[in-house]
Coordinates of C-alpha atoms and ligand atoms in Angstrom, one line a residue:
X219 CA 82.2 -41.4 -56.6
X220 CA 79.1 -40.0 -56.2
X221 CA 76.8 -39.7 -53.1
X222 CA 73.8 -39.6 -54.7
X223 CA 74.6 -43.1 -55.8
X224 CA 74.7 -44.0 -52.1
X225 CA 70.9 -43.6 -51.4
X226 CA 69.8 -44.3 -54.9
X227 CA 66.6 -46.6 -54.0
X228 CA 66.2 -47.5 -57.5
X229 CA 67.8 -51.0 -58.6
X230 CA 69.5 -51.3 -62.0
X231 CA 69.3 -54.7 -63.3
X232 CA 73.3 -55.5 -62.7
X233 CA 72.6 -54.8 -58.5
X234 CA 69.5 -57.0 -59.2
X235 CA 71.9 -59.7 -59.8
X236 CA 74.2 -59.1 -57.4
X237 CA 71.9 -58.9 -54.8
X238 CA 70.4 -62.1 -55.6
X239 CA 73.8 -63.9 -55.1
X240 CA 74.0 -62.3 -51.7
X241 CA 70.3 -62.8 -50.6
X242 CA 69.7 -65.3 -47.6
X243 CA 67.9 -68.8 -48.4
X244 CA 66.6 -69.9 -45.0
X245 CA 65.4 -67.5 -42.1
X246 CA 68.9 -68.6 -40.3
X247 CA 70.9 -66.9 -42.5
X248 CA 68.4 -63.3 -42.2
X249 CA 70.1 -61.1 -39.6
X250 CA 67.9 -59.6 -37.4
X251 CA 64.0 -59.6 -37.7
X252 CA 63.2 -61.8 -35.0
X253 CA 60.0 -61.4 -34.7
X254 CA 59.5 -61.6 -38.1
X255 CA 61.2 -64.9 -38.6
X256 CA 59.2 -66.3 -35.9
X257 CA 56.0 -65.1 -37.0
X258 CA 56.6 -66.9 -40.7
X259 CA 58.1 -69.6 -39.2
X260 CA 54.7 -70.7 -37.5
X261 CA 52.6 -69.7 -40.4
X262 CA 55.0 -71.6 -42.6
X263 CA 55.0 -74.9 -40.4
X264 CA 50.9 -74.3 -40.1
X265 CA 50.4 -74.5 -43.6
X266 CA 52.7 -76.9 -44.0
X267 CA 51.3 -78.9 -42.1
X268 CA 47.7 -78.5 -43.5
X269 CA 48.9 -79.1 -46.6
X270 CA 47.9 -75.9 -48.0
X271 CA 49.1 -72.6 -49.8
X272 CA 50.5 -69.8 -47.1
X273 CA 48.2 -67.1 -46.3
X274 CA 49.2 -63.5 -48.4
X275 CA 51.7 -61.6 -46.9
X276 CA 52.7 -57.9 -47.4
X277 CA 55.8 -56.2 -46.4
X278 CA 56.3 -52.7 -45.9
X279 CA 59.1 -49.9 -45.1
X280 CA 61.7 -47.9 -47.1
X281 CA 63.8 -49.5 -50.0
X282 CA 66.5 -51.9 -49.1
X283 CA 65.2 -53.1 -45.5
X284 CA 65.1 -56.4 -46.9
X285 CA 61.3 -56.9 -48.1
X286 CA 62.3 -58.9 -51.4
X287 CA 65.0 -60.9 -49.1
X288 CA 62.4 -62.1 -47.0
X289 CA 59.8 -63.5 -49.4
X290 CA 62.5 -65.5 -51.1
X291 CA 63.5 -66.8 -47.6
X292 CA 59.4 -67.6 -47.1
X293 CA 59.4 -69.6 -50.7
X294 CA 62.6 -71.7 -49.8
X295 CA 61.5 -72.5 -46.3
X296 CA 57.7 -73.8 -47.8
X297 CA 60.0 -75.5 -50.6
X298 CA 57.6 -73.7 -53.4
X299 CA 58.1 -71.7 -56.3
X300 CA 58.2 -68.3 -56.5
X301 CA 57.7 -65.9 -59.2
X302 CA 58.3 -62.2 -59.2
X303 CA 56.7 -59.3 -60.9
X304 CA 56.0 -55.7 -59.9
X305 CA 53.0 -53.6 -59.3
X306 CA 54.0 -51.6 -62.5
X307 CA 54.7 -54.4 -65.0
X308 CA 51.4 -55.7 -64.8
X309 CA 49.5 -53.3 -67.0
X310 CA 46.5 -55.2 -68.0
X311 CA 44.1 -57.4 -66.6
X312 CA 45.1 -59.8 -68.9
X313 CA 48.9 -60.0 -67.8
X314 CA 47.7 -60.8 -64.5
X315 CA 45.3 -63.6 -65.5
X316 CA 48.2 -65.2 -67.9
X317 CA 50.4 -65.0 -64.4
X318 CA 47.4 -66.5 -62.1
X319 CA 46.4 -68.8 -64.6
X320 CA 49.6 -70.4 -64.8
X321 CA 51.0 -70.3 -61.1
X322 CA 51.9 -74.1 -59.5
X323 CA 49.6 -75.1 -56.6
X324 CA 50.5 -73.6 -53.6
X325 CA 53.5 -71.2 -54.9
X326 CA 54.1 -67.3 -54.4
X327 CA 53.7 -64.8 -56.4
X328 CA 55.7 -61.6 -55.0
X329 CA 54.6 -58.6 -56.3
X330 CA 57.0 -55.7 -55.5
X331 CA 55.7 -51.7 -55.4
X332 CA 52.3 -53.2 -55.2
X333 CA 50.4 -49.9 -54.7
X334 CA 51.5 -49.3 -58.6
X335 CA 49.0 -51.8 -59.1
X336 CA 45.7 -50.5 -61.3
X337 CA 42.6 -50.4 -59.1
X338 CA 40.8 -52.7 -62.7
X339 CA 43.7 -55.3 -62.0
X340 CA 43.3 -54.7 -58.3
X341 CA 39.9 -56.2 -58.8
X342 CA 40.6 -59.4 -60.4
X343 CA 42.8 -59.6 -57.6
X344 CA 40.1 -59.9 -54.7
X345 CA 38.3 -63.2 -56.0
X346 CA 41.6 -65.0 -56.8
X347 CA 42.8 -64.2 -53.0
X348 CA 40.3 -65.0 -51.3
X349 CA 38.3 -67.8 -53.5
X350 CA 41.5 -68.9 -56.0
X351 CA 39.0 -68.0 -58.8
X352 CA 39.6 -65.4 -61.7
X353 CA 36.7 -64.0 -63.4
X354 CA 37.1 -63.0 -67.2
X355 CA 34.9 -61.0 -68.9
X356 CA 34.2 -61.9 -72.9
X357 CA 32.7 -59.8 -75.0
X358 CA 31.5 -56.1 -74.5
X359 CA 28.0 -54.5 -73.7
X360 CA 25.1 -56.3 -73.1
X361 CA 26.4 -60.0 -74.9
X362 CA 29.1 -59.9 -72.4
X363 CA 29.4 -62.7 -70.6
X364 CA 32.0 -63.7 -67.4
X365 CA 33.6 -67.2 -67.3
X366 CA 34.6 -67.9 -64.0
X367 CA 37.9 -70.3 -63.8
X368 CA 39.6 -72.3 -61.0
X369 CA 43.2 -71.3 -59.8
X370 CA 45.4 -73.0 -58.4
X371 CA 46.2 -72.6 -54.9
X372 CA 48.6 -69.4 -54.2
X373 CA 50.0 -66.7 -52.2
X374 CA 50.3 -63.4 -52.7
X375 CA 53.6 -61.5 -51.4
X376 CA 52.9 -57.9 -51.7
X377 CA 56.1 -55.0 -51.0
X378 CA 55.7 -51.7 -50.5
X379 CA 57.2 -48.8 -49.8
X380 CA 53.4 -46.7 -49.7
X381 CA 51.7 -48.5 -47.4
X382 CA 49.0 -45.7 -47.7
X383 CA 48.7 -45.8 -51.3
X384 CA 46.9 -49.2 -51.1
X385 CA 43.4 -49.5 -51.3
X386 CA 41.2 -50.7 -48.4
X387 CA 39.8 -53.7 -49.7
X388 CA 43.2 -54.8 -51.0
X389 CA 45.2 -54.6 -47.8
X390 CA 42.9 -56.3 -46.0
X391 CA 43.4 -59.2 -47.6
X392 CA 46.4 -59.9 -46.9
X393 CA 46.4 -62.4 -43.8
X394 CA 49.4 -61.3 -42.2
X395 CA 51.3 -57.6 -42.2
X396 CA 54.6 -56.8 -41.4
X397 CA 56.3 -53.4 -41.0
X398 CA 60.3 -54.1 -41.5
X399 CA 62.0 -51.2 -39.6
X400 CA 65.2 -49.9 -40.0
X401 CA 68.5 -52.4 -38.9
X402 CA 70.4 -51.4 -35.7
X403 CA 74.6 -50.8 -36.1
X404 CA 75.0 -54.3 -34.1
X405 CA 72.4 -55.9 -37.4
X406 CA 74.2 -54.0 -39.8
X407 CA 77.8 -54.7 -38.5
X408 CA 77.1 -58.6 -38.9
X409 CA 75.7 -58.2 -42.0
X410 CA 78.4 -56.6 -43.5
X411 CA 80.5 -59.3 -41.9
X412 CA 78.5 -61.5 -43.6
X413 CA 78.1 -60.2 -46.8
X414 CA 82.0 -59.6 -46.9
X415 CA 82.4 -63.8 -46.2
X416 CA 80.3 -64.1 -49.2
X417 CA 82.3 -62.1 -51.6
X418 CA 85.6 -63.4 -50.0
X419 CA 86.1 -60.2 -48.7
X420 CA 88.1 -59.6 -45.2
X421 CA 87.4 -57.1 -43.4
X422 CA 88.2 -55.9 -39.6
X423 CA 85.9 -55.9 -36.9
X424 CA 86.5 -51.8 -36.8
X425 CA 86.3 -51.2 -40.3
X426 CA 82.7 -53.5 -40.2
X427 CA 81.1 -51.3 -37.3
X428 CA 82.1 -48.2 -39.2
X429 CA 80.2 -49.1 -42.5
X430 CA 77.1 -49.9 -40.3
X431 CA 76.9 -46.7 -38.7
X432 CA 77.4 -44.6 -42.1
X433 CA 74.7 -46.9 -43.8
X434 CA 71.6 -45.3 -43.2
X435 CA 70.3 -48.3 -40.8
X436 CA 69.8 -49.8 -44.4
X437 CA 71.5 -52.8 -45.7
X438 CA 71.3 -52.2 -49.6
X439 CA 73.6 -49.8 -48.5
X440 CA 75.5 -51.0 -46.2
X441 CA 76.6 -53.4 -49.2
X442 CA 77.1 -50.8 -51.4
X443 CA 79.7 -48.8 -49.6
X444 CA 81.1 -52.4 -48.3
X445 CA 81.7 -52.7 -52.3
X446 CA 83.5 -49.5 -53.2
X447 CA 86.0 -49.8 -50.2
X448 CA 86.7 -53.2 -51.4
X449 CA 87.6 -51.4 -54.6
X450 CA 89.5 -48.9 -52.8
X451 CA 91.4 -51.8 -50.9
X452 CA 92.0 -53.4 -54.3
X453 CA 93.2 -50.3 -56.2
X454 CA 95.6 -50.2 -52.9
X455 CA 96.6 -53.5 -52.7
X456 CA 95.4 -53.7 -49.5
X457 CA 94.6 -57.7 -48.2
X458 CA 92.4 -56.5 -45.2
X459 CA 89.6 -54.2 -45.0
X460 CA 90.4 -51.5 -42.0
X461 CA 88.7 -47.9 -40.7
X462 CA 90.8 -46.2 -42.9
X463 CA 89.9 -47.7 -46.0
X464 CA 86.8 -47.0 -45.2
X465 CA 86.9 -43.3 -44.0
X466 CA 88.7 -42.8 -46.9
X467 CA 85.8 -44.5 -49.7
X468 CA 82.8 -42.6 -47.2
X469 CA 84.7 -39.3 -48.0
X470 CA 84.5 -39.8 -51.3
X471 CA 81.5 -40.4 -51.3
X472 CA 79.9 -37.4 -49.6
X473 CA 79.0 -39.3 -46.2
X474 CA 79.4 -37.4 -43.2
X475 CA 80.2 -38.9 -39.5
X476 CA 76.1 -39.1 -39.3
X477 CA 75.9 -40.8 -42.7
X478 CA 74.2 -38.3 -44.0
X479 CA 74.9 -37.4 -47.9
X480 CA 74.9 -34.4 -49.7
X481 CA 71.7 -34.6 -50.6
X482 CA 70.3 -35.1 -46.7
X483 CA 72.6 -32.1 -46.5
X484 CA 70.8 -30.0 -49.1
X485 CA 67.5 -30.8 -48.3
X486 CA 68.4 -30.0 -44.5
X487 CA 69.7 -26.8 -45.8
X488 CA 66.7 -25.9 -47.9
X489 CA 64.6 -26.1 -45.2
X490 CA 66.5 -23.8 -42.9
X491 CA 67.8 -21.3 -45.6
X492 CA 65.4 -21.2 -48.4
X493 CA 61.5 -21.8 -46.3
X494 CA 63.3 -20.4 -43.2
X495 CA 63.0 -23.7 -41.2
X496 CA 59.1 -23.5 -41.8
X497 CA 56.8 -26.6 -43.2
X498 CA 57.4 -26.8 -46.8
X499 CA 55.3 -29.2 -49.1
X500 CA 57.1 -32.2 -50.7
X501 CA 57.2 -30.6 -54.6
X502 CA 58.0 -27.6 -53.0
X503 CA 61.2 -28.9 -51.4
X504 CA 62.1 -31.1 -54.2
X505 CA 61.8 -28.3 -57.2
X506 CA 64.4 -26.1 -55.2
X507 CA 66.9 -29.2 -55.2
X508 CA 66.5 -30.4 -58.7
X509 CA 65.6 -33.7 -57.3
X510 CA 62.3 -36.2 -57.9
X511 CA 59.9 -36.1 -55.3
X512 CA 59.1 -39.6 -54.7
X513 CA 63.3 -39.9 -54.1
X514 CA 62.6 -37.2 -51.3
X515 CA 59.7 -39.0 -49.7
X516 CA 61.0 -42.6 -49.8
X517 CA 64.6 -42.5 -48.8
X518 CA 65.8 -39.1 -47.5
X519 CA 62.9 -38.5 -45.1
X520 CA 62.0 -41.5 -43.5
X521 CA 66.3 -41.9 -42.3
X522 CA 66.2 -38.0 -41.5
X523 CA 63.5 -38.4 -39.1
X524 CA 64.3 -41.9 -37.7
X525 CA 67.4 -40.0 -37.1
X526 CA 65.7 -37.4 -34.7
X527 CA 66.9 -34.4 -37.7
X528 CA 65.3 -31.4 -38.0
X529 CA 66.2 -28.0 -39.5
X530 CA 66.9 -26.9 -35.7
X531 CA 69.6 -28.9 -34.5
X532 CA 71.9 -28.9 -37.9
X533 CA 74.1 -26.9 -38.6
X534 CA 75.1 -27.4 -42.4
Ligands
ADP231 P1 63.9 -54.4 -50.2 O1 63.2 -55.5 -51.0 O2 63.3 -54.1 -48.9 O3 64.2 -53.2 -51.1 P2 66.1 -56.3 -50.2 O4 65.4 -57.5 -49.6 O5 66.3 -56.3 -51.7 O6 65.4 -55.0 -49.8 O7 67.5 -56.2 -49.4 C1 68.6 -55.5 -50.0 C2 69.9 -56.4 -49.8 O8 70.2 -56.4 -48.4 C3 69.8 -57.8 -50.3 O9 70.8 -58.1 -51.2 C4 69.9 -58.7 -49.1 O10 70.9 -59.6 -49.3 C5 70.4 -57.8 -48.0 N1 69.6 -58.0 -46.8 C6 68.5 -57.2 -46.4 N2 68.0 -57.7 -45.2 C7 68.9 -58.7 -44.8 C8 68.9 -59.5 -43.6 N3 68.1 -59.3 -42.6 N4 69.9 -60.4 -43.5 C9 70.8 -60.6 -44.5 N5 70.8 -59.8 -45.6 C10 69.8 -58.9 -45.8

């Protein structure tokens, strides 16, 4: 096994899947994120109410916090359609008026890594969020001429993990923000428990706590290491998941007692060996560890400084 594997924030299409037949429908089932779910829970009976389409919503915070979980949670609690695409996929203006054009009144449109988004597609965007109208242009130069249709009704779910990487005039459109943090052990332990109910998986109260604490307060991982001790367990023939099934699968895997990995190590240990515990620029740090940048800055950082890590008090 292989630790970089652990804090992988990319999604293959397989753990797409998978994930989707453990995602939450109604806010009951989300662990945690009270205030969230209480916040969307008025909004949602306030439209509902009104009759009309929720007001855009944009969630941000590192991969795996549970930004996607939540907007299918919002679309089955409004009972309305929801259709998902990604800042990145949409890569001309015309792929985002074929998905405005042909969204049902009042449904969601999530749109994950929204700050890929093109600023020319960005500003389509503004008239169909605030006025539900898209503006084509036909024809070039001075014959050009703009046709201005009716949309339906809509809402916008944005995700991000760049919050800063979103224009002005686009974030502030979104009615309502939310900053999803990362989970506590007590969150992470249930939602193990919970996850491991789902897969008909049993596991000991122990062995649950122990697969929070080495999950990076995240719970796309706390899943995936639930996962490969189940395969240890299974490979052993053991019925019931216990702490040392799981010590075992985390030592394979590179996690230390902290839950850091071998790359939280290296980067830890580049800092204090190689830049002599100084400020080092992100390229910088990555280039000397072989690894992509953006990995550095989405998942390794904001856990090592949530965790209170710097280069002074490790010892690696
Ligand atoms: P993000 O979109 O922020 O990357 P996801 O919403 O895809 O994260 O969450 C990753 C996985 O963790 C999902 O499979 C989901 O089931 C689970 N999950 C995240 N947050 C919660 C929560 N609060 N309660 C239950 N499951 C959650």
């Amino acid at each position: 096994m292989n630790s970089r594997f652990v804090s992988s924030s990319l999604k293959n299409e397989n753990e797409e899947r998978f994930e989707q037949s453990l995602r939450p429908k109604t806010f009951d089932e989300v662990i945690g994120r009270e205030a969230e779910k209480q916040s969307l829970s008025i909004m949602i009976e306030s439209a509902k109410k009104r009759g009309k389409a929720l007001d855009h919503i944009m969630f941000h915070g590192p991969p795996g916090l549970g930004k996607t979980t939540l907007s299918y949670v919002v679309a089955s609690e409004m009972n309305v359609p929801i259709h998902i695409t990604s800042g990145s996929a949409i890569e001309k203006t015309g792929d985002l008026a074929a998905i405005l054009t042909s969204l049902e009144p009042n449904s969601i449109l999530f749109i994950d890594e929204i700050h890929r988004l093109k600023r020319t597609i960005e500003e389509i965007l503004y008239p169909a969020m605030e006025d539900n109208v898209l503006d084509i242009v036909i024809g070039k130069g001075p014959s050009a001429k703009t046709l201005r249709l009716e949309l339906n009704q809509f809402t916008i779910i944005g995700a991000t993990t760049k919050l800063s990487m979103i224009s002005a005039p686009l974030r502030d459109r979104f009615g309502m923000h939310f900053r999803l943090d990362f989970y506590s052990d007590d969150e992470l332990t249930l939602l193990v428990q919970q996850k491991a109910r789902l897969l008909g998986i049993e596991i000991d109260d122990e062995a649950s706590l122990k697969i929070a604490q080495r999950s990076r307060m995240t719970a796309r991982i706390a899943i995936r290491i639930l996962k490969r001790v189940f395969d240890l367990a299974v490979v052993k023939g053991e019925k019931i998941i216990n702490p040392y099934l799981v010590e075992e699968t985390l030592s394979m895997m590179g996690v230390d007692e902290n839950g850091l990995d071998e790359l939280d190590r290296a980067i830890l240990r580049s800092i204090l060996k190689n830049f002599n515990n100084r400020p080092v620029g992100l390229n910088t740090l990555a280039a000397s560890l072989s690894e992509e940048p953006e990995t550095i800055e989405l998942v390794y950082e904001p856990f090592l400084i949530k965790k209170g890590f710097d280069t002074k008090n490790y010892e690696g």
